[in-house]
Structure formats: structure tokens, C-alpha cells
Amino acid sequence: MWEFLTEFPSLGRRDLADFKNTIDSAFRNFSREYGEALEAFFSPLLKFLVWFEKLLLATPWPLIIAIVGLLAWLGARSWKVTAGTVVAFLVIGFLGMWEDTMATLAIISVATLLCILIGIPIGILMARSDRTQAAITPVLDVMQTIPSFVYLIPVVMLLGIGKVPGLLAVLIYAIPPIVRLTNLGIRLVDKDVLEAADAFGASPRQKLFGVQVPLALPNIFAGVNQTIMMALSMVVIASMIGVKGLGVPVLRAISNQYLALGLMNGLAIVALAIIFDRISQSYGKRLQAHRGQGHG
Amino acid sequence: MADPKIKIENLYKIFGSNPKKHLPKVQQGMTKDELLEKHNHVLGVDDVSLDIMPRQIQVVMGLSGSGKSTLIRHINRLIEPTGGSLSIDGEDVLAMNEDQLRDLRRHKMSMVFQKFALLPHRTVRENVGYGLEVQGVEEGERDRRSAHWIDRVGLSGYEDKFPGQLSGGMQQRVGLARGLATDADILLMDEAFSALDPLIRFDMQSILLELQEELHKTIVFITHDLDEALRLGDNIAILRDGAMVQKGDAQEIVLNPADDYIRDFIKDINRGRVIQLRAITEPLPQGMTANGAPQLAGNTVLEDALAPLSEAPDQTIMVTDSAGQVTGSVSLTRAIQALHT
């Protein structure tokens, strides 16, 4: 009796082992069965990723800096941000991290693009029905809180080591903010304005693209910003499963205690993060320029 | 008399988890308070019937919570009724499916809102053209037609401003222009001027009356302001707790208030500026003729009639209708009585 209280009545060691084995072998069978199909499914993505990375590397560095500077100017419309961006890229190149930075830039860009393409429609679906929202929210919670290594295991089992599993890992971690903020943004659209659209006979489609999405855009953009930040924070972990880029030297620095190498590459990631953040934030602010100019 | 443009019959709206279940009880006379207390349902509209005539301004008045905004939203079915019937030009609105309803909202009616409800990310021009855009009118035509209405409400030069850059009064001009731009027969105005300062409100009323003189739309105008109701309404319906208390034109309501609620409503108005001679005209006594006596038009308000009345022989004046025919007479005594009850 006393024993029952001190020892937790757990599954026996053998049962537990069997239980785990069953799951493992089931998943292994699944991966043997469908692994190749999945790889084939993702191969266009891989090709695109490789093509984009090669494109960035093959482009002369002054051109890249010019393009990045131009994007910074178009996004932020601020000389400070533009100059800061150009200087940061020059320093990164000067310190020998150009190639790694381009590789990271490639995967972050592709990951962000995919997050936007997948995340915004999901966010819109969530905003349209409370039931969908109730179903998807816990999934997002899990995606954001589960330790990344845990979902790396099945991803690697299925797809092996390489760019695509790395990209998937980044996607899983980085997609929740854009889904959440798209959902939130659409739900926060002024009910009076929606009623007006209804009163004029707008169809659901006209309401979505004419009213809801445009008015949710500042929030959606905050989501894009968050997604980029989270994607960047996954760079090191993604490098553990074979994604090239700034994460690789960081990983090498950890295992060999190279302080300088770790700092340099780490700070390069920080620089990218700050640049992306400033540009996307000020772009997002300009999207709502029509607000807040009221004169009472 | 013409057929009503909008016909509302025995309309009920109950808000709550199971409105249909409680409808029979309400139809048998359960009050709003009882319904709320016993069944936790809110009675929004209680057996309202109203015929709204074409080319007239029908004012629906009531204090907040009287169900007037709920009622107007039934006309374009932004709110579904719990019971009753509603037809426009003889067509049963409640039987319409989604497409028919959308068509009705696009072409037959438009709406102006208390809080303007403009699209903040669009310019004045794009806002005014919104109804046309929804209809599928192409851009050039849309801009041409919006420009016309922007001009009519006095906003020329502001076409490229955003709503956030305009004052409340100007925003509601945009709202009004948006409502007019689709050339719909019916204009629903939900406390359209209530959020505006008194002076600007008066201006907007003038604009509306001026436009109505040439457009002759069927306008349903919701307000809680009696002065506004008396100024704008060809007909006035007064609601309390979702139920119709009285309907009639301004004269009837001021001279024969149905109950204390309405008496309370009208006690502060300037009767001299509202009551017209035609409303208190008495038939000529037998054998008396209008010959030689001074005459005044039937729509003269008492305030303007008092001086001529006191100067007239016998202090009595002949009242004429719009065709100039004498319809009866009014004496000074009668006029003063009408001012003070």
C-alpha cells in the first residue's frame, strides 16, 4: 500500500520499450514507404533553393550590395537604414563571411516566402470560422513551444540530412506568427466597415480582398517581420542537419571553443536580423500612413 | 394613394440563443422585461408594421435601445427577423436567396451609417465609388460618376484625401455621396447625422433636403432627435422598446401625441415653428364665405401666422391648400390653443 504512494504506478519497463518500439518501427516503415515520394514531392523546392543560392553566389558582390541597398531604401525610405545596411554587408564581406551570408540569405528568403504563401491563407481561414481557429491554435502553440530537436528527428528520418529538411524545420518554427497575426488582423477589422461592405452587397470575396486583407495589412506585416526574425534564429539549428550558411561556423565554434569565429558569425546573423527588422517594420508603418492623420 | 415602396408587417426580432421558441409567447403579449427576466432573450423589434411610401422621407424615431437601428437593418436584411414579413416593391425580401439579396443591396438600396464606416485605406473618390465597384462598374465610369456626387455634396478638391484627413462632417458627406452614387431608389440612413455637431448637422440636413427635392428617393431616416425628425420627415414613426407607439406626419404627432412617452418627447419643441395652419383648420361655418377675408397658405407655421391673425377682421383667416382653394379657417384663439397644449 505504502509502495503505491511512493512509487508511481508506471508502465513496466518492457511494456514501455514495446510501446516506443511500436511507434518507432511504424514511423520507420512509413518513412521507408513514403520517404522517396516525399523527397520527389519536395524536389522542386530543393531545386529552387539550390538555384537561388547559386544565383546569389554567382552575382558579383557589388551588384548584391547595390540590390540590397536599393531594397533597404525602397522598404525603409531612410538614409540611415540604407547606409547601415550597406556598411554591414561590406564588413561581413571584408571579414570573409560573404559566402555563408549568401547561403543564409537564400534559405531565409525562401523560408519567408513559403511562410507567407502558406501562412496567410491559413490565417484567413482561421479568421473566417471560430471552429477552424479553435482547431489550429493548439497546433500553432505546439509548433512554437516544442523543442526544435524533437521535430528534427522525424524530419531527418523522412528526408535525411540536407537543405529541404532544414527548410522544413525553419518553416515549422517560423510560420506561427504570420498565421496568428493574419488571423488577428482580419478579426480586428472594424465591424462597422464590414457592415457597410455588406450593405452595399459585397460578395465574400470582395469583402476579403477589398476590405479585410487591406485593413489587416499592418498586422500581417508585423507577422512577416516576426516570421523573418524567427527564421533567422533557426539558422544555427538548421545547420545541424546540413543547411549551409552562417550557422555552420557557429556550430564549429561551439564544438572547438573558437570564440572569435563564433562571435563573428553570430554577429553577422544579428546584423541580418536588424536589417530585415528595420526594413520590414518601417515598410509596415508606411502601409498605414493613411491612419493617424485625422484632424479631429 | 400609391403602393408602399417598403412594406413591413408584424415584424418581430428576438435576440438570444433560441428566438423562434419564444416568438409565440411574445406574439401572445409577453413584454420585453418579462422575456429578458424569464428567458434571457432580448426583444429587439416587437410587432412593427409600417408602410413606407415611395419618394418620401420616413423618419423612424426613438431613444437608444428602442430598436430603431435594428429595424432599419431588417430592410436590407443585415439582420434576419424572427417573425413577420417585409417586401420591397411587392417583392418578398425574406424569401430571397443570397444572390438575390446581394443584387437587392447592390442596385435597389444603399446605406449611410452613424459612424460613417468609410474604408480608411481608400481615398474619397474610391470610397464614393465603392458601391459601383461592388456592382462591377469599370474604373473610368466609376470615377466619372463619383466625381459628380463628390461635387454635389460639396467635396470637390478633396478627391484624393483619405477619410482620416477629413473632419466628421466631411466624412459623412463622403458617406452620403457613397450612398447616392449607386442611384439606388432607397436610401437607408442610420442616425446618419447624430455624430455631428449641431451646426454641421443642420448643414447636412439642408444638403439632404436639397438633394431630395430633385432626387425623390425613398429615404428611411433613423434618429433620436425630434427636431431632426420634424425637419426631415414627411412621415414619422416613433418606437419604444421595439414597439411602434405612433406613426403619422409631424402635425399629427405634435397635435395628437398618442401617449405620455410622446408627450414627453415633444414638450420642448417650438410648436410655433412646427405646427402648420392646415393641421388646425376648421371648416367654414354654414353660410359663411371666404370672400374678402385675408388668406394664408396651409403650410404657414403658427409663428408666422400670429401677426396676420391678430390684424385680421374677426381675428380669423382663411386657409388655402396648395392649389389656392380655401379649405377652412383658423381663428386667433384656436391658434393660441394649439401653441399651448
XYZ file of C-alpha atoms in Angstrom:
637
model
C 0.000 0.000 0.000
C 2.759 2.388 1.028
C 4.658 1.435 -2.065
C 1.785 2.545 -4.251
C 2.184 6.082 -2.943
C 5.966 6.357 -3.228
C 6.453 4.531 -6.493
C 4.480 5.962 -9.417
C 2.403 3.156 -10.954
C 4.162 3.373 -14.286
C 4.067 1.075 -17.270
C 6.534 -1.776 -16.877
C 9.949 -1.331 -18.442
C 9.285 -3.978 -21.060
C 5.831 -2.641 -21.964
C 7.266 0.815 -22.263
C 10.039 -0.391 -24.549
C 7.498 -2.234 -26.683
C 5.337 0.865 -26.811
C 8.209 3.018 -28.033
C 9.362 0.341 -30.442
C 5.940 0.106 -31.999
C 5.884 3.836 -32.672
C 9.452 3.869 -33.942
C 9.025 0.967 -36.295
C 5.681 2.242 -37.528
C 7.291 5.537 -38.401
C 10.304 3.787 -39.908
C 8.011 1.744 -42.120
C 6.146 4.859 -43.070
C 9.361 6.611 -43.951
C 10.600 3.610 -45.953
C 7.302 3.515 -47.794
C 6.832 7.189 -48.470
C 10.269 8.714 -47.996
C 11.109 8.708 -51.658
C 7.720 10.006 -52.665
C 8.119 12.835 -50.213
C 11.572 13.597 -51.468
C 10.229 13.695 -55.013
C 7.470 15.978 -53.794
C 9.968 18.390 -52.300
C 12.497 18.181 -55.125
C 11.201 21.278 -56.989
C 11.677 23.146 -53.746
C 15.213 21.821 -53.432
C 15.990 22.802 -56.997
C 14.663 26.284 -56.438
C 16.639 26.653 -53.221
C 19.859 25.479 -54.866
C 19.244 27.707 -57.881
C 18.607 30.737 -55.722
C 21.695 30.138 -53.589
C 23.857 29.715 -56.690
C 22.343 32.855 -58.161
C 23.269 34.854 -55.069
C 26.798 33.448 -55.085
C 27.325 33.931 -58.810
C 26.181 37.536 -58.740
C 29.110 39.965 -58.357
C 29.245 41.263 -54.806
C 28.924 44.964 -55.700
C 25.682 44.181 -57.511
C 24.305 42.295 -54.487
C 25.187 45.205 -52.231
C 23.546 47.599 -54.667
C 20.373 45.486 -54.777
C 20.265 45.075 -51.008
C 20.824 48.819 -50.605
C 18.041 49.560 -53.070
C 15.643 47.201 -51.287
C 16.546 48.839 -47.993
C 15.809 52.255 -49.468
C 12.519 51.135 -51.029
C 11.428 49.471 -47.821
C 12.504 51.967 -45.225
C 12.926 55.239 -47.157
C 15.618 56.207 -44.705
C 19.234 57.048 -45.484
C 20.349 55.810 -42.091
C 18.919 52.338 -42.585
C 20.224 52.139 -46.145
C 23.732 53.258 -45.199
C 23.749 50.910 -42.195
C 22.730 48.007 -44.417
C 25.434 48.675 -46.978
C 28.117 49.098 -44.294
C 27.033 45.876 -42.561
C 27.312 43.904 -45.811
C 30.713 45.427 -46.575
C 32.014 44.470 -43.123
C 30.574 40.943 -43.452
C 32.328 40.521 -46.805
C 35.552 42.016 -45.512
C 35.597 39.556 -42.615
C 35.288 36.632 -45.033
C 31.721 35.616 -44.347
C 30.268 36.557 -47.729
C 29.508 33.045 -48.977
C 27.952 31.868 -45.726
C 25.883 35.021 -45.581
C 24.590 34.464 -49.110
C 23.645 30.887 -48.238
C 21.793 32.089 -45.151
C 20.149 34.875 -47.113
C 18.956 32.307 -49.643
C 17.344 29.973 -47.141
C 15.815 32.810 -45.109
C 14.320 34.386 -48.209
C 12.847 31.123 -49.434
C 11.592 30.227 -45.962
C 9.948 33.627 -45.544
C 8.355 33.406 -48.954
C 6.939 29.961 -48.171
C 5.719 31.093 -44.770
C 3.856 33.956 -46.427
C 2.393 31.734 -49.156
C 1.233 29.094 -46.689
C 0.656 31.164 -43.573
C -1.554 33.945 -44.888
C -4.204 31.624 -46.395
C -4.267 29.608 -43.161
C -4.652 32.819 -41.181
C -7.523 33.867 -43.432
C -9.249 30.500 -42.947
C -8.830 30.856 -39.189
C -10.357 34.312 -39.231
C -13.415 33.060 -41.105
C -14.527 30.478 -38.590
C -14.171 30.153 -34.851
C -14.065 26.401 -35.193
C -11.052 26.480 -37.517
C -9.396 28.887 -35.127
C -10.026 26.570 -32.197
C -8.549 23.675 -34.166
C -5.427 25.427 -35.448
C -4.433 27.471 -32.393
C -3.206 24.482 -30.327
C -1.222 23.230 -33.334
C 0.499 26.607 -33.547
C 1.164 26.520 -29.815
C 2.858 23.161 -30.171
C 4.887 24.301 -33.167
C 6.198 27.278 -31.223
C 6.981 25.540 -27.953
C 8.136 22.049 -28.850
C 11.958 21.917 -28.733
C 13.234 22.097 -32.306
C 15.365 18.973 -31.892
C 12.238 16.913 -31.303
C 10.758 17.606 -34.691
C 14.160 17.418 -36.321
C 14.132 13.663 -35.603
C 11.150 12.681 -37.769
C 12.087 15.232 -40.421
C 15.583 13.757 -40.714
C 14.193 10.203 -40.659
C 11.920 11.047 -43.542
C 14.107 13.228 -45.674
C 17.620 12.664 -44.436
C 20.145 15.427 -43.982
C 20.074 18.399 -46.315
C 18.562 21.673 -47.343
C 14.928 20.581 -47.534
C 14.664 19.116 -44.029
C 16.446 22.229 -42.795
C 13.950 24.390 -44.587
C 11.069 22.384 -43.111
C 12.491 22.824 -39.634
C 12.698 26.580 -40.199
C 9.138 26.634 -41.568
C 7.681 24.786 -38.598
C 9.269 27.250 -36.219
C 8.714 30.437 -38.203
C 5.209 30.053 -39.606
C 3.063 30.515 -36.459
C 3.476 34.302 -36.104
C 2.287 35.085 -39.592
C -0.697 32.760 -39.232
C -1.614 34.264 -35.876
C -1.214 37.865 -36.932
C -3.117 37.388 -40.189
C -5.964 35.869 -38.202
C -5.814 38.621 -35.606
C -5.566 41.395 -38.190
C -8.628 40.215 -40.059
C -10.612 39.725 -36.878
C -9.752 43.245 -35.743
C -11.121 44.866 -38.895
C -13.755 47.415 -37.887
C -17.190 45.731 -37.774
C -18.852 48.926 -38.979
C -16.790 48.967 -42.153
C -17.599 45.308 -42.806
C -21.277 46.029 -42.273
C -21.032 48.838 -44.808
C -19.487 46.450 -47.324
C -22.363 44.041 -46.665
C -24.928 46.789 -47.043
C -23.554 47.606 -50.487
C -23.841 43.964 -51.489
C -20.171 42.982 -51.454
C -19.601 39.268 -52.014
C -17.430 37.366 -49.506
C -14.572 37.602 -51.998
C -14.985 41.343 -52.462
C -15.064 41.756 -48.718
C -11.914 39.694 -48.241
C -9.743 41.343 -50.857
C -11.306 44.795 -50.834
C -11.721 45.342 -47.123
C -10.410 42.695 -44.770
C -6.963 41.960 -46.142
C -6.052 45.596 -46.918
C -7.145 46.690 -43.451
C -5.318 43.773 -41.825
C -2.140 44.511 -43.762
C -0.276 46.325 -40.972
C -0.845 43.334 -38.690
C 0.006 40.875 -41.438
C 3.213 42.773 -41.965
C 4.066 42.582 -38.295
C 3.633 38.829 -38.775
C 6.034 38.802 -41.719
C 8.565 40.663 -39.615
C 8.240 38.153 -36.751
C 8.483 35.264 -39.172
C 11.757 36.575 -40.589
C 13.173 37.033 -37.105
C 12.241 33.515 -36.069
C 13.600 32.054 -39.290
C 16.934 33.761 -38.604
C 17.009 32.395 -35.086
C 16.772 28.879 -36.548
C 19.886 29.295 -38.700
C 22.220 27.525 -36.268
C 19.859 24.625 -35.576
C 19.180 24.176 -39.280
C 22.909 23.952 -39.888
C 22.972 20.860 -37.666
C 21.052 18.976 -40.321
C 23.066 20.121 -43.257
C 21.967 23.612 -44.162
C 24.894 25.694 -45.297
C 25.303 29.229 -44.078
C 26.322 31.262 -41.072
C 25.155 28.526 -38.721
C 27.885 26.115 -39.775
C 30.851 28.149 -38.463
C 28.891 28.883 -35.281
C 28.433 25.164 -34.769
C 32.122 24.587 -35.431
C 32.969 27.336 -32.951
C 30.852 25.719 -30.244
C 32.456 22.304 -30.578
C 36.010 23.690 -30.786
C 35.683 26.678 -28.469
C 36.644 29.190 -31.136
C 35.428 32.386 -29.501
C 36.228 34.792 -32.335
C 34.695 32.610 -35.046
C 31.518 32.183 -33.014
C 31.226 35.887 -32.268
C 31.844 37.000 -35.839
C 29.287 34.696 -37.410
C 26.844 35.208 -34.583
C 27.077 38.960 -35.028
C 26.609 38.567 -38.785
C 23.292 36.803 -38.050
C 22.376 39.643 -35.697
C 23.241 42.184 -38.405
C 20.980 40.396 -40.898
C 18.212 40.291 -38.311
C 18.466 44.000 -37.557
C 18.498 44.894 -41.247
C 15.457 42.753 -42.050
C 13.655 44.035 -38.991
C 14.198 47.738 -39.649
C 13.284 47.462 -43.303
C 10.148 45.393 -42.832
C 8.992 47.413 -39.850
C 9.269 50.770 -41.499
C 7.624 49.356 -44.598
C 4.784 48.107 -42.404
C 4.446 51.539 -40.829
C 4.259 53.188 -44.206
C 1.431 50.829 -45.114
C -0.743 52.536 -42.543
C 0.246 56.064 -43.478
C -3.400 56.816 -44.187
C -4.194 56.428 -40.495
C -3.477 58.820 -37.717
C -3.559 61.928 -39.839
C -7.001 62.862 -38.574
C -7.686 66.419 -37.608
C -10.396 65.751 -35.062
C -52.643 56.537 -52.989
C -49.529 54.843 -54.330
C -48.441 51.414 -53.192
C -45.883 51.460 -50.419
C -42.261 51.138 -51.533
C -41.384 49.168 -48.437
C -43.995 47.210 -46.565
C -43.208 45.925 -43.114
C -45.828 43.719 -41.472
C -45.880 42.340 -37.939
C -42.133 42.215 -37.751
C -40.523 40.627 -34.698
C -36.889 40.317 -33.747
C -35.789 38.426 -30.676
C -32.089 38.191 -29.802
C -30.909 35.146 -27.897
C -29.975 31.507 -28.189
C -33.375 30.230 -29.306
C -35.505 33.110 -30.571
C -38.028 31.005 -32.531
C -39.068 29.162 -29.394
C -40.031 32.342 -27.604
C -41.742 34.031 -30.544
C -45.250 32.651 -29.797
C -45.088 33.896 -26.228
C -44.148 37.368 -27.396
C -46.897 37.286 -30.004
C -49.304 36.473 -27.175
C -48.264 39.613 -25.385
C -45.225 38.849 -23.239
C -43.363 42.090 -22.552
C -39.716 42.870 -23.191
C -38.903 42.857 -19.464
C -40.635 39.528 -18.848
C -38.857 37.947 -21.782
C -35.496 39.128 -20.521
C -36.149 38.086 -16.939
C -37.656 34.656 -17.550
C -35.909 33.512 -20.708
C -32.861 35.751 -21.031
C -33.806 36.794 -24.543
C -33.930 40.384 -25.745
C -36.900 41.670 -27.656
C -35.483 43.952 -30.338
C -38.470 44.598 -32.554
C -41.995 43.979 -31.299
C -44.783 43.609 -33.848
C -43.868 46.551 -36.042
C -45.905 47.278 -39.153
C -45.045 50.213 -41.336
C -45.795 51.221 -44.898
C -43.058 53.396 -46.328
C -44.236 55.439 -49.276
C -42.118 56.000 -52.368
C -40.341 59.317 -52.832
C -40.788 60.313 -49.211
C -38.619 60.654 -46.173
C -39.809 58.254 -43.499
C -38.272 59.054 -40.145
C -38.097 56.345 -37.509
C -37.509 57.868 -34.114
C -36.871 56.544 -30.654
C -34.441 56.719 -27.776
C -31.438 54.448 -27.723
C -32.480 50.848 -27.215
C -35.838 51.412 -28.845
C -34.995 49.091 -31.719
C -34.821 51.682 -34.470
C -31.358 50.692 -35.724
C -32.388 47.044 -35.554
C -35.492 47.807 -37.561
C -33.637 49.595 -40.372
C -31.214 46.676 -40.688
C -34.132 44.388 -41.436
C -34.907 46.349 -44.570
C -31.688 45.196 -46.237
C -31.560 42.043 -44.112
C -28.322 42.829 -42.362
C -30.412 41.394 -39.534
C -32.771 38.460 -40.027
C -36.207 38.881 -38.476
C -37.613 36.255 -36.115
C -41.119 36.656 -37.486
C -43.212 38.801 -39.785
C -42.907 39.846 -43.379
C -41.127 42.503 -45.377
C -41.471 43.376 -49.015
C -39.965 45.969 -51.318
C -41.871 46.943 -54.459
C -44.076 43.973 -53.733
C -41.177 41.521 -53.651
C -40.786 39.384 -50.569
C -37.328 40.251 -49.237
C -37.314 37.443 -46.694
C -37.740 34.818 -49.412
C -34.655 35.974 -51.318
C -31.587 33.765 -51.557
C -28.041 35.094 -51.148
C -27.632 36.158 -54.752
C -30.978 37.904 -54.965
C -30.295 39.642 -51.693
C -26.869 40.805 -52.874
C -28.470 42.101 -56.033
C -31.046 43.970 -53.989
C -28.358 45.569 -51.846
C -26.258 46.483 -54.858
C -28.915 48.063 -57.016
C -32.009 48.929 -55.062
C -30.771 50.398 -51.825
C -27.786 51.919 -50.178
C -26.990 52.913 -46.638
C -25.408 55.760 -44.683
C -24.030 54.968 -41.235
C -23.798 56.766 -37.926
C -20.067 56.168 -37.614
C -19.538 56.818 -41.323
C -17.973 53.343 -41.864
C -15.727 54.582 -44.647
C -12.840 52.479 -45.899
C -9.843 54.112 -44.202
C -7.338 52.858 -46.772
C -9.134 54.373 -49.722
C -9.372 57.922 -50.954
C -12.569 59.913 -51.012
C -13.000 59.092 -54.703
C -12.529 55.363 -54.129
C -14.895 55.431 -51.163
C -17.638 57.178 -53.082
C -17.178 54.695 -55.925
C -17.284 51.682 -53.615
C -20.885 50.706 -54.334
C -20.200 50.961 -58.059
C -17.060 48.885 -57.704
C -19.046 46.177 -55.947
C -21.560 46.287 -58.807
C -18.682 45.712 -61.213
C -18.722 49.121 -62.918
C -15.347 49.706 -64.553
C -12.984 52.295 -63.207
C -13.342 55.175 -65.669
C -17.127 55.173 -65.431
C -16.874 54.788 -61.664
C -14.612 57.808 -61.266
C -16.812 59.880 -63.526
C -19.899 59.097 -61.510
C -18.157 59.518 -58.141
C -16.847 62.907 -59.260
C -20.436 64.022 -59.866
C -21.576 63.076 -56.363
C -18.451 64.403 -54.692
C -19.295 67.706 -56.303
C -22.935 67.503 -55.227
C -22.047 67.093 -51.566
C -19.539 69.927 -51.793
C -16.290 67.985 -51.531
C -14.656 68.919 -54.826
C -10.937 69.207 -54.351
C -10.825 66.524 -51.676
C -10.990 63.550 -54.065
C -7.528 62.259 -53.212
C -7.702 62.712 -49.432
C -8.110 59.781 -47.086
C -11.078 59.715 -44.686
C -8.695 60.117 -41.746
C -7.692 63.506 -43.102
C -11.247 64.850 -43.067
C -13.458 66.235 -40.297
C -16.519 64.302 -39.148
C -18.891 66.408 -41.198
C -16.819 65.974 -44.322
C -16.538 62.231 -43.723
C -20.300 61.956 -43.581
C -20.554 63.884 -46.832
C -18.409 61.130 -48.283
C -20.772 58.597 -46.707
C -23.762 60.361 -48.240
C -22.101 60.593 -51.661
C -21.260 56.878 -51.463
C -24.908 56.158 -50.706
C -26.126 58.279 -53.606
C -23.572 57.144 -56.181
C -25.281 53.840 -56.934
C -28.518 55.623 -57.939
C -30.485 53.245 -55.755
C -34.152 54.053 -55.155
C -33.934 53.548 -51.446
C -31.551 55.274 -49.077
C -31.275 53.914 -45.544
C -29.815 56.412 -43.112
C -28.978 55.058 -39.663
C -28.545 58.032 -37.329
C -26.522 59.431 -40.159
C -26.113 62.890 -38.651
C -26.193 62.024 -34.957
C -22.426 62.012 -34.536
C -22.064 65.532 -35.898
C -22.008 68.923 -34.174
C -25.403 70.698 -34.173
C -24.395 73.297 -36.764
C -22.878 70.744 -39.106
C -25.861 68.505 -38.544
C -28.125 71.331 -39.655
C -25.995 71.810 -42.780
C -26.186 68.133 -43.616
C -29.961 68.149 -43.167
C -30.132 71.062 -45.599
C -27.986 69.203 -48.107
C -30.205 66.140 -47.790
C -33.428 68.135 -48.225
C -31.975 69.979 -51.191
C -30.913 66.732 -52.876
C -34.222 65.075 -52.069
C -36.118 67.859 -53.816
C -34.717 66.720 -57.127
C -33.907 63.048 -56.474
C -37.150 61.964 -54.804
C -35.657 58.856 -53.269
C -37.391 56.755 -50.710
C -35.426 57.587 -47.592
C -35.658 55.798 -44.265
C -34.040 58.051 -41.722
C -33.313 56.886 -38.189
C -32.819 59.483 -35.491
C -33.238 60.093 -31.777
C -33.519 63.838 -32.307
C -37.070 65.166 -32.576
C -36.055 68.450 -34.192
C -34.301 66.488 -36.910
C -37.305 64.201 -37.284
C -39.717 67.124 -37.624
C -37.472 68.933 -40.069
C -36.814 65.995 -42.388
C -39.742 63.640 -42.057
C -42.667 63.515 -44.412
C -43.789 60.796 -42.062
C -42.588 59.932 -38.613
C -42.809 56.641 -36.760
C -41.934 56.529 -33.092
C -40.665 53.346 -31.447
C -40.322 52.446 -27.801
C -38.932 49.147 -26.524
C -39.108 47.829 -30.057
C -42.798 48.536 -30.478
C -44.496 51.152 -32.612
C -46.026 53.850 -30.424
C -47.288 56.260 -33.053
C -46.956 56.938 -36.749
C -48.093 59.932 -38.709
C -46.846 63.216 -40.069
C -45.285 65.872 -37.863
C -48.578 67.709 -37.378
C -50.409 64.660 -36.103
C -47.677 63.749 -33.702
C -47.351 67.228 -32.246
C -51.089 67.894 -32.014
C -52.266 64.422 -31.015
C -49.500 62.629 -29.161
C -50.507 59.016 -28.577
C -49.266 58.755 -25.004
C -47.090 60.268 -22.288
C -43.910 58.937 -23.853
C -44.511 61.000 -26.946
C -45.872 63.946 -24.954
C -42.564 63.894 -23.114
C -40.707 63.813 -26.405
C -42.456 66.839 -27.853
C -42.684 69.004 -24.771
C -39.567 71.018 -25.529
C -40.087 71.714 -29.185
C -41.012 75.108 -30.542
C -44.605 74.424 -31.504
C -44.903 77.753 -33.266
C -42.293 76.653 -35.777
C -43.713 73.176 -36.328
C -47.496 73.361 -36.381
C -48.931 74.480 -39.676
C -52.288 76.158 -40.226
C -53.608 73.237 -42.265
C -53.416 70.984 -39.223
C -55.773 73.151 -37.156
C -58.078 74.376 -39.880
C -61.793 74.293 -39.041
C -64.469 74.004 -41.700
C -66.189 77.260 -42.565
C -69.422 77.773 -40.613
C -72.574 77.303 -42.626
C -73.349 80.224 -44.824
C -70.035 81.955 -44.342
C -67.967 82.675 -47.411
C -64.299 83.304 -47.877
C -64.887 86.411 -49.887
C -62.748 89.342 -48.883
C -61.189 87.768 -45.798
C -57.382 87.574 -45.673
C -55.887 84.250 -46.745
C -52.784 82.271 -45.799
C -51.315 79.101 -47.277
C -51.947 75.892 -45.325
C -48.273 75.220 -44.779
C -47.707 78.506 -42.943
C -46.373 77.784 -39.447
C -48.181 79.334 -36.488
C -45.313 81.644 -35.612
C -45.666 83.381 -38.955
C -49.459 83.335 -38.835
C -49.946 85.078 -35.482
C -49.344 88.648 -36.682
C -51.683 88.422 -39.705
C -54.232 86.687 -37.463
C -54.286 89.452 -34.885
C -54.679 92.080 -37.589
C -57.409 90.255 -39.490
C -61.054 91.268 -39.098
C -62.680 88.962 -36.504
C -59.122 87.694 -35.962
C -59.901 84.899 -38.390
C -58.023 83.920 -41.512
C -58.936 81.731 -44.496
C -56.588 78.815 -45.106
C -55.823 77.710 -48.652
C -54.362 74.483 -49.983
C -51.526 74.212 -52.458
C -53.949 74.875 -55.335
C -55.134 78.106 -53.727
C -58.595 76.758 -52.774
C -59.933 77.789 -49.401
C -60.174 74.727 -47.156
C -61.422 76.387 -43.979
C -60.498 78.983 -41.432
C -58.379 79.456 -38.338
C -59.102 81.879 -35.546
C -56.538 83.524 -33.288
C -57.987 81.738 -30.259
C -57.594 78.382 -31.928
C -54.046 79.175 -32.950
C -53.106 80.143 -29.399
C -54.714 76.973 -28.023
C -52.671 74.899 -30.431
C -49.498 76.588 -29.210
C -50.143 75.775 -25.590
C -51.325 72.223 -25.307
